[in-house]
Steps between C-alpha positions, in 0.01 A plus 500: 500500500635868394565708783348792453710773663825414301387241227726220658315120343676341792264574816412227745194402678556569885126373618214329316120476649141432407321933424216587707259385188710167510453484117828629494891455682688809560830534508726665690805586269866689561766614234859415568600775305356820662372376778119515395181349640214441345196276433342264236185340493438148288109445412423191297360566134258248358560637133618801334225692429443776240292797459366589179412838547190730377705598187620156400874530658592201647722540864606280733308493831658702824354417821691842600263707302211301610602532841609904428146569364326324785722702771433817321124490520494381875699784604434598840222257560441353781633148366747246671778521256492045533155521368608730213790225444212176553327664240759558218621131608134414380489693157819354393415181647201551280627574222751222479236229530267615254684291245627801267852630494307802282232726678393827393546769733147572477429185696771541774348860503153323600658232790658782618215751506285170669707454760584853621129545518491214765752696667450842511213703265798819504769315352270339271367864352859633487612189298217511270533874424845408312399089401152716364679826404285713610564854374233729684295512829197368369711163392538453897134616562379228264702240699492591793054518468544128353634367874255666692208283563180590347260754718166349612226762536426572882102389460601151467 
């Protein structure tokens, strides 16, 4: 593994364990050469997966970005960062067993947008007003209207 204060390929691992999410190990590692610390994490991967996005371009799938996106749009919430990590576990868990190394991004858009609405309604209008683009006030008025429950009249 490249250290990545000084670019030294020879580092060595000082302590290995099971992550909090124990779908991972992390790893404790130190460079020889400058005297660095840092750590890894290993996650298993089922397949390699690949998003074909909205415009046809084909990339290869980053669980960062997923996990980037997710983070962004539960900003300040009042969310246990291990749930946050449970649930991107899931979506790439997800993901990987539905049998296709190629998904569209509009579908990992939709798992996502499913299961931060279990979660937390916020961080499910703040990732749908990029996923959805929406481009005015009334976009967020039209979604937001959709989640509220229907009004019964008071007569009944």
């Amino acid at each position: 593994m490249r250290c990545p204060f000084c670019g030294n390929i020879d580092t060595q691992v000082k302590d290995s364990r099971p992550a909090e999410d124990h779908v991972s190990i992390r790893r404790r590692r130190f460079c020889p050469a400058c005297g660095g610390r840092f750590t890894t994490y290993e996650r298993v991967q089922l397949r390699d997966l690949v998003v074909i996005k909205t415009n046809g371009k084909r990339e290869d799938f980053d669980r960062d970005k997923l996990e980037r996106s997710i983070r962004i749009s539960m900003q300040k919430r009042p969310i246990d960062p291990e749930r946050i990590d449970q649930m991107i576990s899931g979506i790439v868990r997800r993901l990987e067993s539905m049998g296709e190394t190629d998904i569209g991004s509009k579908q990992i858009g939709e798992i996502v947008m499913e299961a931060l609405n279990r979660i937390d309604t916020v961080a499910y209008v703040r990732f749908a007003s990029v996923y959805k683009n929406f481009q005015a006030a009334d976009d967020f008025d039209k979604f937001v209207a959709e989640l509220r429950p229907p009004e019964t009249s008071a007569d009944e």
